[in-house]
mmCIF file of C-alpha atoms in Angstrom:
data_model
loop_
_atom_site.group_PDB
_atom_site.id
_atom_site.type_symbol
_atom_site.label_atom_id
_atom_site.label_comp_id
_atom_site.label_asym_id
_atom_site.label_seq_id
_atom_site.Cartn_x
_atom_site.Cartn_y
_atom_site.Cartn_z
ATOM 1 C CA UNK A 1 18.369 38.281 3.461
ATOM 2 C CA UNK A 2 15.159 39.899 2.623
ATOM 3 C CA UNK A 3 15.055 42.361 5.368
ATOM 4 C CA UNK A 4 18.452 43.050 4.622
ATOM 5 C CA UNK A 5 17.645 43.921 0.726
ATOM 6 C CA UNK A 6 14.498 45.806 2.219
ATOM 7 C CA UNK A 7 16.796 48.262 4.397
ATOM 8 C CA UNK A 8 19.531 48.827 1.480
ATOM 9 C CA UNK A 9 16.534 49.308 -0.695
ATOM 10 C CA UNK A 10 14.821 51.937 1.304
ATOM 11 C CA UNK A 11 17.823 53.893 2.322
ATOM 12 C CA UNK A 12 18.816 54.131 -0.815
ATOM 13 C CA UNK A 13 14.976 55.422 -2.312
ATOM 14 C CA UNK A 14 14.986 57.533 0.749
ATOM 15 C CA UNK A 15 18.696 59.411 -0.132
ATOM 16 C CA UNK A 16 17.405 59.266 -3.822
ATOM 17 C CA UNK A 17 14.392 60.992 -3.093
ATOM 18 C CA UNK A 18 16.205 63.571 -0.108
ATOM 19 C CA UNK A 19 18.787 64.563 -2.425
ATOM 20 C CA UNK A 20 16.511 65.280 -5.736
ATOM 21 C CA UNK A 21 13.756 67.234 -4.113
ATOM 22 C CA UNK A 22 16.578 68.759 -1.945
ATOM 23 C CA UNK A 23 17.833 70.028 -5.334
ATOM 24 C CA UNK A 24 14.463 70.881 -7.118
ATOM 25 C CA UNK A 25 13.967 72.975 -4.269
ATOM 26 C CA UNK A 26 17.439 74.555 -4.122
ATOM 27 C CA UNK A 27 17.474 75.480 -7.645
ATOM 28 C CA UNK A 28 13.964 77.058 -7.135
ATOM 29 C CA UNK A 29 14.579 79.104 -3.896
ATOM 30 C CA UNK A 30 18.404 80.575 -4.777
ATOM 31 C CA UNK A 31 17.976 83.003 -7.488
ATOM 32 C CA UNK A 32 21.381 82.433 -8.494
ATOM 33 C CA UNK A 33 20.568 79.152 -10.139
ATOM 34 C CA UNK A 34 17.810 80.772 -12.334
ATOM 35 C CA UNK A 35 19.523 79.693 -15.169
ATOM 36 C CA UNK A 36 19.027 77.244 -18.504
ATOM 37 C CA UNK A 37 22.117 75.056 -16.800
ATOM 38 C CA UNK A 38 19.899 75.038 -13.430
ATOM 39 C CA UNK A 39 16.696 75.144 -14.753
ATOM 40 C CA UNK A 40 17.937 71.529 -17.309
ATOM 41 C CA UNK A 41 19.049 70.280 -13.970
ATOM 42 C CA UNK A 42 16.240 70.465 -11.783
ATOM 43 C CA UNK A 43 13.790 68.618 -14.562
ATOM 44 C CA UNK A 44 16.653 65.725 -14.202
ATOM 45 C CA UNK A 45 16.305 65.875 -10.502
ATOM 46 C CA UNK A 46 12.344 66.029 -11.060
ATOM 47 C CA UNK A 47 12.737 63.228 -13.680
ATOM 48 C CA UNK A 48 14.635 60.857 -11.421
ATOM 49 C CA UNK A 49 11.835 61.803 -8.173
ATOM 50 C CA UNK A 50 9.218 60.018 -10.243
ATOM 51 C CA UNK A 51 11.849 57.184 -12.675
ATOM 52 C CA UNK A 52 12.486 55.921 -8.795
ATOM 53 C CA UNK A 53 8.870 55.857 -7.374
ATOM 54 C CA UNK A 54 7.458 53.682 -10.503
ATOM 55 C CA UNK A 55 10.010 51.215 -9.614
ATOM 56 C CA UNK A 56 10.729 51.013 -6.132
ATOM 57 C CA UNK A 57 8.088 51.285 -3.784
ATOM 58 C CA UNK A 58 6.728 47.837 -5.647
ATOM 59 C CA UNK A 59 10.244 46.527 -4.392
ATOM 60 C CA UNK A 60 9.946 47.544 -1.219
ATOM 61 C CA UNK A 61 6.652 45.998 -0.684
ATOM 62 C CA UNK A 62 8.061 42.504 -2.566
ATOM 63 C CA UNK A 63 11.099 42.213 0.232
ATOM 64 C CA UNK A 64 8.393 43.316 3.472
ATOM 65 C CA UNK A 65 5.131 41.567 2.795
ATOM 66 C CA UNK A 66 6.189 39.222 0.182
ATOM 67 C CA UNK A 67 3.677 41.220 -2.604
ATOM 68 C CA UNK A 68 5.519 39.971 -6.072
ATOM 69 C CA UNK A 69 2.746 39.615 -7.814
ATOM 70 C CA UNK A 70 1.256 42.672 -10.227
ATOM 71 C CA UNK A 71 -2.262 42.746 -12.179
ATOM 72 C CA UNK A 72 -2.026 43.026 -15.940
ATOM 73 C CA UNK A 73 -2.637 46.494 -15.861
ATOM 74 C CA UNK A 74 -0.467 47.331 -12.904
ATOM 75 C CA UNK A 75 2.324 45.978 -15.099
ATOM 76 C CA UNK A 76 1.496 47.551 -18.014
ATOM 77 C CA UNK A 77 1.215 50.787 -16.080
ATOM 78 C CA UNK A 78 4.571 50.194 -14.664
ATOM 79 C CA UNK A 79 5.959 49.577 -17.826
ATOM 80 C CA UNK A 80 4.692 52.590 -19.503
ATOM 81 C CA UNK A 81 5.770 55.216 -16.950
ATOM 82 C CA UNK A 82 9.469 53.521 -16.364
ATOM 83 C CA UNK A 83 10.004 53.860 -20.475
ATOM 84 C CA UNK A 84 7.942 57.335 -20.525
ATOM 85 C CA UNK A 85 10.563 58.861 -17.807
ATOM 86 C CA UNK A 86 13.403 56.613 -19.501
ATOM 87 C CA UNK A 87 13.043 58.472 -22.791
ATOM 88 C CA UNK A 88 12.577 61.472 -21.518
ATOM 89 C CA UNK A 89 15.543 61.546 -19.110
ATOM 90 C CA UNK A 90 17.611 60.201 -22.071
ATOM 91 C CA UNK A 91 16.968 63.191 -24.308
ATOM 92 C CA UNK A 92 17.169 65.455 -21.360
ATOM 93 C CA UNK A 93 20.865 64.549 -20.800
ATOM 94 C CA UNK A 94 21.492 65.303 -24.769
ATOM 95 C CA UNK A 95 19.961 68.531 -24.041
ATOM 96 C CA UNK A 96 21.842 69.471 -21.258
ATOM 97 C CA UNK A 97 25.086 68.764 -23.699
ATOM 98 C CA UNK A 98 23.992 70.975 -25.859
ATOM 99 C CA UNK A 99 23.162 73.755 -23.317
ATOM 100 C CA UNK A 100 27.055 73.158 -22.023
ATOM 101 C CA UNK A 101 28.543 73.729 -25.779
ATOM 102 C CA UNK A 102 26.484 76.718 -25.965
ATOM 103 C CA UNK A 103 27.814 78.242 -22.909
ATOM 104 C CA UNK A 104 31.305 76.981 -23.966
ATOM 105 C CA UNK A 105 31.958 77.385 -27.320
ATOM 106 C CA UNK A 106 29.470 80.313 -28.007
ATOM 107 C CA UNK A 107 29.051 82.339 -25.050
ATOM 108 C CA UNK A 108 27.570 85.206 -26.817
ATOM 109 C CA UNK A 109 25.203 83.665 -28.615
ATOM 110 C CA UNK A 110 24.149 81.790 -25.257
ATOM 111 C CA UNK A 111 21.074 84.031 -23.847
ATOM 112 C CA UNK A 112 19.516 83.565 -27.504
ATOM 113 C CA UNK A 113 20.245 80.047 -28.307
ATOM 114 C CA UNK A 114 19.446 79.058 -24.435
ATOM 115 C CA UNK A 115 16.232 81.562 -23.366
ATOM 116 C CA UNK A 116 13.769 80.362 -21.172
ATOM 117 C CA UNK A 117 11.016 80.405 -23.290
ATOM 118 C CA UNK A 118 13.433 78.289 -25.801
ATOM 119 C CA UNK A 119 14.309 75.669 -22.558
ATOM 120 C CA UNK A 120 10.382 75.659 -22.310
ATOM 121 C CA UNK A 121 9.692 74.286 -25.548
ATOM 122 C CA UNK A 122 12.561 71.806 -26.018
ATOM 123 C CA UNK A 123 11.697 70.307 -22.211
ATOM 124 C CA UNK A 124 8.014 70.168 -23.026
ATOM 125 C CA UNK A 125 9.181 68.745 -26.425
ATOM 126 C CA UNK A 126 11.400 65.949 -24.975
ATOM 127 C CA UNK A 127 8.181 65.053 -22.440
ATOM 128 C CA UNK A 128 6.164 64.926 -25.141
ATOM 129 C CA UNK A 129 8.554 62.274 -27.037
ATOM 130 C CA UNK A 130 8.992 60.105 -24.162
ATOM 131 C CA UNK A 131 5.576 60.003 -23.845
ATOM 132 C CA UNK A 132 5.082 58.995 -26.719
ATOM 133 C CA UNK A 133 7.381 56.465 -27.133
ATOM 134 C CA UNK A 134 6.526 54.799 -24.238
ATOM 135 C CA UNK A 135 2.976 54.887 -25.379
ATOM 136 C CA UNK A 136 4.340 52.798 -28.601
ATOM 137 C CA UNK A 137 6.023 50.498 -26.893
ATOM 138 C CA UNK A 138 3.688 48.838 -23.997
ATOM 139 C CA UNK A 139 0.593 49.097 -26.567
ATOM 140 C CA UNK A 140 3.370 46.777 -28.754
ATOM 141 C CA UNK A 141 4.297 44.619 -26.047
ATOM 142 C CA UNK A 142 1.138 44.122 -24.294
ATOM 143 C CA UNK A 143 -0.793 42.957 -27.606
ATOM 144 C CA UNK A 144 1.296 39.738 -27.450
ATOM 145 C CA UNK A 145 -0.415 36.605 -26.076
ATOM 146 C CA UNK A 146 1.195 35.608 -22.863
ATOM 147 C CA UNK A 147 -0.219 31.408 -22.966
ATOM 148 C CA UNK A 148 2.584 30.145 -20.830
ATOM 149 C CA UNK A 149 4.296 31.113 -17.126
ATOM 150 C CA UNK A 150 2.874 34.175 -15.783
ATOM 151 C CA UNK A 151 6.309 34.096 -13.878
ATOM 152 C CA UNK A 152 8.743 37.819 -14.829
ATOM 153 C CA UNK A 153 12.352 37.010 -13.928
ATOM 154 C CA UNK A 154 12.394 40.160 -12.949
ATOM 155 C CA UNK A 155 12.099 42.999 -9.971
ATOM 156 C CA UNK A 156 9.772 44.727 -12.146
ATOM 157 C CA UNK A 157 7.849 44.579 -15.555
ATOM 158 C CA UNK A 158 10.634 45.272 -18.117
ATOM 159 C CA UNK A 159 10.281 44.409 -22.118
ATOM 160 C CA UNK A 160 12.900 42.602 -22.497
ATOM 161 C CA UNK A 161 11.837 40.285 -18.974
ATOM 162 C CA UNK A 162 8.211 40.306 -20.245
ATOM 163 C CA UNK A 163 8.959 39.544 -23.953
ATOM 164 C CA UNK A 164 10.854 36.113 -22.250
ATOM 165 C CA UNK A 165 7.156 35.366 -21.713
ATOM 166 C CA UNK A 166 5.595 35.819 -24.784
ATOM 167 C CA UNK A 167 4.333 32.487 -27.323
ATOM 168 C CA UNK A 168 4.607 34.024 -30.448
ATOM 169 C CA UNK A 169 7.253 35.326 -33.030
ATOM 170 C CA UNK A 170 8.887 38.505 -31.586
ATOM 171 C CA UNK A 171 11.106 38.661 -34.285
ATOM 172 C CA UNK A 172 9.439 42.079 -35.498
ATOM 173 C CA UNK A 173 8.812 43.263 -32.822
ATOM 174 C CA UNK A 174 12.858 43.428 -31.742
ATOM 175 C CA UNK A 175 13.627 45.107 -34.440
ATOM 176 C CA UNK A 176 11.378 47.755 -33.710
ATOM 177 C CA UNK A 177 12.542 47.954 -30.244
ATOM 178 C CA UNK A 178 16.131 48.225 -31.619
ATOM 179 C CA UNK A 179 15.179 51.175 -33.938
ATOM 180 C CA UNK A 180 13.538 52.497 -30.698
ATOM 181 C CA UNK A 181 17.104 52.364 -28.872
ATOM 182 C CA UNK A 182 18.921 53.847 -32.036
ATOM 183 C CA UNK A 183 16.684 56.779 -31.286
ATOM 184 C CA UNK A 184 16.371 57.194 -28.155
ATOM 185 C CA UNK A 185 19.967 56.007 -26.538
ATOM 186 C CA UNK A 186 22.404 55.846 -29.491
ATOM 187 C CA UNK A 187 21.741 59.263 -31.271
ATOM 188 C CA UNK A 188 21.855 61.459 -28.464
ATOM 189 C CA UNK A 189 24.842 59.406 -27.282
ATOM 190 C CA UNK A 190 26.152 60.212 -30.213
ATOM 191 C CA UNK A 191 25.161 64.509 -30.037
ATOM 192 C CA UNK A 192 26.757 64.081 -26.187
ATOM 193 C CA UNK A 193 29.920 62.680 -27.782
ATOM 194 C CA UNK A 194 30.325 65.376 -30.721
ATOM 195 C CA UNK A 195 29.218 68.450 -27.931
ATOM 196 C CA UNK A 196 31.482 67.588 -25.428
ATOM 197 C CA UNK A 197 34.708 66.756 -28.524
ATOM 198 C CA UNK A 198 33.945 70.345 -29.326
ATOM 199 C CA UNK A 199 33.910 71.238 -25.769
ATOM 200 C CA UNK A 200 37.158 69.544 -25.200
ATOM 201 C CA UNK A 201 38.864 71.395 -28.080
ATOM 202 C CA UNK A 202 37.313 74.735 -27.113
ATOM 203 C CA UNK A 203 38.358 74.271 -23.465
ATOM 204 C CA UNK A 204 42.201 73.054 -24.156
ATOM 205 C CA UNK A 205 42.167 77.111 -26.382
ATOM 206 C CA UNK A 206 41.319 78.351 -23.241
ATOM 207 C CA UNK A 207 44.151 80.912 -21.731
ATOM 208 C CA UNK A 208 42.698 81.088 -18.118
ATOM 209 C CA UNK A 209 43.954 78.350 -16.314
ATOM 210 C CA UNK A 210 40.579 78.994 -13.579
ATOM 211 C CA UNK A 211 37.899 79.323 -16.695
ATOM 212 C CA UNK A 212 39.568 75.912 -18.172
ATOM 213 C CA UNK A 213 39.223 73.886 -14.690
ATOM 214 C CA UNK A 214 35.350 75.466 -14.102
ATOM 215 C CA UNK A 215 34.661 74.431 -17.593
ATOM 216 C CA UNK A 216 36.131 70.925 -16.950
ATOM 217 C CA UNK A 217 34.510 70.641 -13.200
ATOM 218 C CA UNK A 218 31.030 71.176 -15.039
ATOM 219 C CA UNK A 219 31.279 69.063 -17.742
ATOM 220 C CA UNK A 220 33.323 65.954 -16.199
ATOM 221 C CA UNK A 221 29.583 65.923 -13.659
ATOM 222 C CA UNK A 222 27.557 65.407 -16.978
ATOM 223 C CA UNK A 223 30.111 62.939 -18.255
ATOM 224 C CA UNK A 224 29.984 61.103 -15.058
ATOM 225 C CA UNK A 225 25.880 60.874 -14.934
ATOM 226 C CA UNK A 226 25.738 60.239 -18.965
ATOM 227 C CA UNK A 227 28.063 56.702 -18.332
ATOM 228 C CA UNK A 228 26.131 55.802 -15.185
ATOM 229 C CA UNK A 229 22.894 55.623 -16.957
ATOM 230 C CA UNK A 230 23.342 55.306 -20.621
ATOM 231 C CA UNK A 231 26.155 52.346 -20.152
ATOM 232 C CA UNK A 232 23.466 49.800 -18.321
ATOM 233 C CA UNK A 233 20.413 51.100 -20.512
ATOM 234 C CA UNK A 234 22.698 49.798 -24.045
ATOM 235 C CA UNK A 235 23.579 46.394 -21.756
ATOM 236 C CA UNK A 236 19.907 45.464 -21.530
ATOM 237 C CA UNK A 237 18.641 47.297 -24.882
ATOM 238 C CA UNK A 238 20.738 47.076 -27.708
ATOM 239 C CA UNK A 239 22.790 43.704 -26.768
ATOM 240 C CA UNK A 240 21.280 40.687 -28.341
ATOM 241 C CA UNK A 241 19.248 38.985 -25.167
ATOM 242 C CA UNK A 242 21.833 35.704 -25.473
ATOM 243 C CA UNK A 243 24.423 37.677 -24.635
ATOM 244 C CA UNK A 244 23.055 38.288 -21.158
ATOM 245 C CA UNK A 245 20.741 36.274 -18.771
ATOM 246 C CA UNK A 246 18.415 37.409 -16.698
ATOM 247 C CA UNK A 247 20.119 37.885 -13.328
ATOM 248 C CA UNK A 248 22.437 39.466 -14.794
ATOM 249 C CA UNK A 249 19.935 42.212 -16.331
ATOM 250 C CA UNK A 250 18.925 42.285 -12.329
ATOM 251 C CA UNK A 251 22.085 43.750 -11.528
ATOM 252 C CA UNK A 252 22.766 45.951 -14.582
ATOM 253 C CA UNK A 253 18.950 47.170 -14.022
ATOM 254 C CA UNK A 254 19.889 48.216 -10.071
ATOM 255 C CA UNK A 255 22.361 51.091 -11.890
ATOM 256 C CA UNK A 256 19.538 52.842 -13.757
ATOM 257 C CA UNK A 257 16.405 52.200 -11.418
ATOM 258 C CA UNK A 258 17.849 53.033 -8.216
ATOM 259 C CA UNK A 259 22.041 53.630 -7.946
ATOM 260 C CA UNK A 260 22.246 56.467 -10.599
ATOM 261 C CA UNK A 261 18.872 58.238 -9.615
ATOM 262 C CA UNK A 262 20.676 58.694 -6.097
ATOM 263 C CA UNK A 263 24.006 59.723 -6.952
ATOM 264 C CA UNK A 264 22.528 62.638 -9.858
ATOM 265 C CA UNK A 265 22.348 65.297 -6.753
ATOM 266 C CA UNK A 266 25.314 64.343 -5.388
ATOM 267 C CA UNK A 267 27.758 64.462 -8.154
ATOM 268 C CA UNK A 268 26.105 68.124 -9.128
ATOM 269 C CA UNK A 269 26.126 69.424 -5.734
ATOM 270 C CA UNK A 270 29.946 67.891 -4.852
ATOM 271 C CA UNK A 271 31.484 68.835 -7.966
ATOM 272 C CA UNK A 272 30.081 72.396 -8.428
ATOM 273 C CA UNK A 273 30.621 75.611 -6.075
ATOM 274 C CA UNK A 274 27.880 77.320 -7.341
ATOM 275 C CA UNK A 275 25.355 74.447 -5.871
ATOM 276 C CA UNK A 276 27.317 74.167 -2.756
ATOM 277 C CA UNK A 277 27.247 77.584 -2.525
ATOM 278 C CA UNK A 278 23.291 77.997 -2.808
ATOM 279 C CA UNK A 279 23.066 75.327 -0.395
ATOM 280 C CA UNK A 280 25.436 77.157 2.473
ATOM 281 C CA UNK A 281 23.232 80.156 1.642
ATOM 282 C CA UNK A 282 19.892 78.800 1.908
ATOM 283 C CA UNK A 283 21.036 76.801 5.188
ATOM 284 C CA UNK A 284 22.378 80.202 6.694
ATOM 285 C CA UNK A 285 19.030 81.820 5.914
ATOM 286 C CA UNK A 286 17.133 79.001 7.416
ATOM 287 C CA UNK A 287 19.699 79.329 10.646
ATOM 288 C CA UNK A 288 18.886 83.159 10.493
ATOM 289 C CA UNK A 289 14.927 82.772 10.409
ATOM 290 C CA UNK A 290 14.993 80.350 13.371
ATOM 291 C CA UNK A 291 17.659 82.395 15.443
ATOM 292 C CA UNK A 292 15.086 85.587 14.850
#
């Protein structure tokens, strides 16, 4: 059973880490994709290269050589880049709502709402907010004396898992992790919600039958990565921990560490010509180069 996790596990960190530094590089190299959509795209993809390796390679090493256990500060390390990308890739995905009702609903305002140098700052702003809320959060949870089992039902160091552990009131300390997940899951759940209403409106005005379905096309791929990883992170974050167990926050946790990070590239390549279109291109020059 274990080598049979192990090979799922690395094929899918392999195809995870293929198909977002296949896109990162795509988006780079085709000049076409020099754009605020592209550019909000390949941080995701650049986000989800390093929300996967924080994770996973510790997983891969549990299931090989049977290494489970972690030193306190390997844990607390763990814990602080998994929430620092977390937060980050959360307000990301608000971002790149915004950026689509731009483009939709006021196209000609969209090279001065959206410039690069504006991209720039909101991207180094949202980095800078993760940060710091991860930096918040494990100095919180790691003050806590931990007197009983050293045991984490869990494939890696969590809060919730590691809060399980704790002997002493967390009472507080919940609520200020629930604040946390107003912040940083249900408000920009919320933005993505009112954008994409006001996309939906602005799109069903639309007279061209070809500018409604590219409009739709784009947006349904945000939609689709938005439920995929906000939908587990609200399971294990804002749901009181008694309505959930801890295997069960095993398998919920599989959809944000290591199912959702591999599908990003492919439901944005799939789903949109201009992607597919880079990617025939830069194959055909490759072909080209090694044919001269």
């Amino acid at each position: 059973m274990h080598l049979f996790l192990f090979s799922m596990v690395v094929v899918v960190y392999t195809l995870a880490m293929a198909g977002n530094t296949a896109m990162v590089f795509l988006i780079w190299a085709d000049a076409w994709l020099h754009t605020p959509m592209y550019f909000l795209l390949s941080q995701l993809s650049f986000l989800d290269i390093f929300f996967t390796s924080v994770t996973i390679p510790k997983m891969i090493a549990g299931f090989l050589f049977g290494w489970t256990s972690i030193s306190f500060v390997g844990c607390g390390a763990q814990m602080f880049f998994f929430m620092f990308f977390g937060a980050t890739e959360c307000l990301l995905l608000a971002l790149m709502a915004y950026d689509r009702y731009v483009a939709i609903c006021n196209p000609l305002r969209y090279p001065s709402l959206m410039s690069h140098q504006t991209c720039l700052l909101m991207v180094a702003a949202f980095w800078l907010g993760g940060c710091l809320n991860a930096s918040i959060q494990t100095a919180l949870t790691l003050k806590f004396p931990y007197c009983g089992s050293r045991k984490i039902a869990h494939f890696f160091c969590e809060v919730p898992s590691l809060l399980r552990l704790v002997c002493a009131d967390t009472a507080s300390y919940k609520y200020v992790l629930f604040v946390t997940g107003v912040v940083v899951l249900l408000l920009p759940i919320a933005f993505i919600t009112m954008s994409y209403a006001l996309i939906l409106a602005a799109v069903l005005g639309m007279h061209s039958v070809e500018g409604r379905r590219k409009a739709l096309a784009t947006c349904s791929s945000h939609l689709t990565v938005v439920n995929l990883f906000y939908g587990p992170l609200i399971y294990i974050y804002m749901l009181p921990a008694s309505y959930h167990s801890p295997g069960q926050d095993d398998v919920v946790s599989i959809f944000y560490t290591v199912l959702t990070p591999m599908l990003n590239p492919v439901i944005y390549s799939l789903r949109n010509k201009e992607v597919t279109g880079a990617m025939k291109n830069v194959i055909g020059k490759c072909g080209m180069g090694k044919i001269a």
